[in-house]
Amino acid sequence: MTPTQSQPVEDPERVAAFEARVAAGESIEPKDWMPERYRRQLVRMMSQHAHSEIVGMLPEGNWITRAPSLRRKMSLLAKVQDEAGHGLYIYCGTETLGVDRQELIEQLLNGTAKYSSIFNYPTLTWADIGAIGWLVDGAAIVNQTMLAKASYGPYARAMVRICKEENFHKRQGYEIMAILAAGTPAQHRMAQDALDRWWWPSLMMFGPHDSESSNSDELMRWGVKRKSNDELRQRFINLTVAQAKAIGLVIPDPQLAYDESTENWKIGPIDWDEFWRVVRGNGPCNRERLAARRAAHAEGEWVRLAAAAYAAKQARTVSAFEAA
Ligand code: 3HC
């Protein structure tokens, strides 16, 4: 149920008291009263976040068997495994809002759920694994560091643990890019090619410009977002331009220019037609990603059945023990 589908009628006094709590910096917990729109916004945002973590395993997963060393394989295995855990964390967070995880997973599998557009791009070379860690997880850290202060307690607390792991993800990615950039000319070209392909889609991770962001006003009023899409994007740009220069790579934007008055790096226009094309399912890998998720879900049926059978057996044992 997304907030735009129906406009629940709320008691204005209760909403005012709720907003006063948020304004006072209080944490909203699952058993607290909250406006239905607040709950729906959180379910929308957190479910998309969880889906993104799970789908995000796919582009990197296909390089685990091709990592260039045991060390690289181990760190990539650890990263992909972390992402699964992040998805689990956030699905658990959505369940505190009264939704059934199966319902959310069904929405992902039937193609009606959104997940981050960034994961619909292909990983063509090993340098892409470096670019994902450096740029995608780097963007996620900027975004999730903010979310660690979100007004909804379970979401904010999940972000604290997730951000610690994201820092490892970013560092291993940046190290891959730094080593390639300092390597042979072919390796440097591989790193630059990956930056060229991942730079703009990474900027799109922060969502449309504030003026086009249909959810930001409400999310910021209710303390879920503490900064706007454009504020976070700018912070990411400022951090990343310096990091690219430090390893001798060039940001693929001829209009990139430093603005002394604001101390911000200004960029050229983002291709929002590409963004919406990918969000609406027509990116390079959308179909491949959903097909892989559907196949994994089908192959995992036996695990779910076995776990359910074991839980039922355990429950029967406990109830027999209690009856005795
Ligand atoms: N990909 C797909 N859809 C996107 C998007 C993106 N990059 N950015 C925005 N959208 C969608 C929104 O979902 C919204 O559609 P909806 O109303 O139908 O849900 C529409 O575009 C308008 O965007 P808004 O700015 O109004 O949406 P939000 O206020 O929700 O802001 C957001 C978008 C910044 C992504 C915000 O939802 C958010 O911070 N989400 C939590 C973090 C998250 O999901 N990150 C995704 C990456 S996870 C990741 O990187 C894992 C790491 O381990 C690699």
Short mmCIF file of C-alpha atoms in Angstrom, two decimals, residues 31 40 52 65 78 80 104 170 173 226 230 276 291:
data_model
loop_
_atom_site.label_atom_id
_atom_site.label_comp_id
_atom_site.label_asym_id
_atom_site.label_seq_id
_atom_site.Cartn_x
_atom_site.Cartn_y
_atom_site.Cartn_z
CA LYS A 31 4.05 0.28 19.54
CA ARG A 40 3.00 3.54 4.75
CA SER A 52 17.84 -3.13 -3.17
CA THR A 65 34.20 -17.07 -9.12
CA ALA A 78 32.09 -11.20 2.73
CA VAL A 80 27.87 -10.02 -0.80
CA LEU A 104 6.99 -7.69 0.13
CA LYS A 170 33.65 1.15 0.24
CA GLY A 173 36.22 -1.10 -3.58
CA ARG A 226 17.07 14.61 7.60
CA ASP A 230 20.16 17.07 -3.67
CA TRP A 276 13.10 6.91 -15.29
CA ALA A 291 14.75 -13.58 -13.58
#
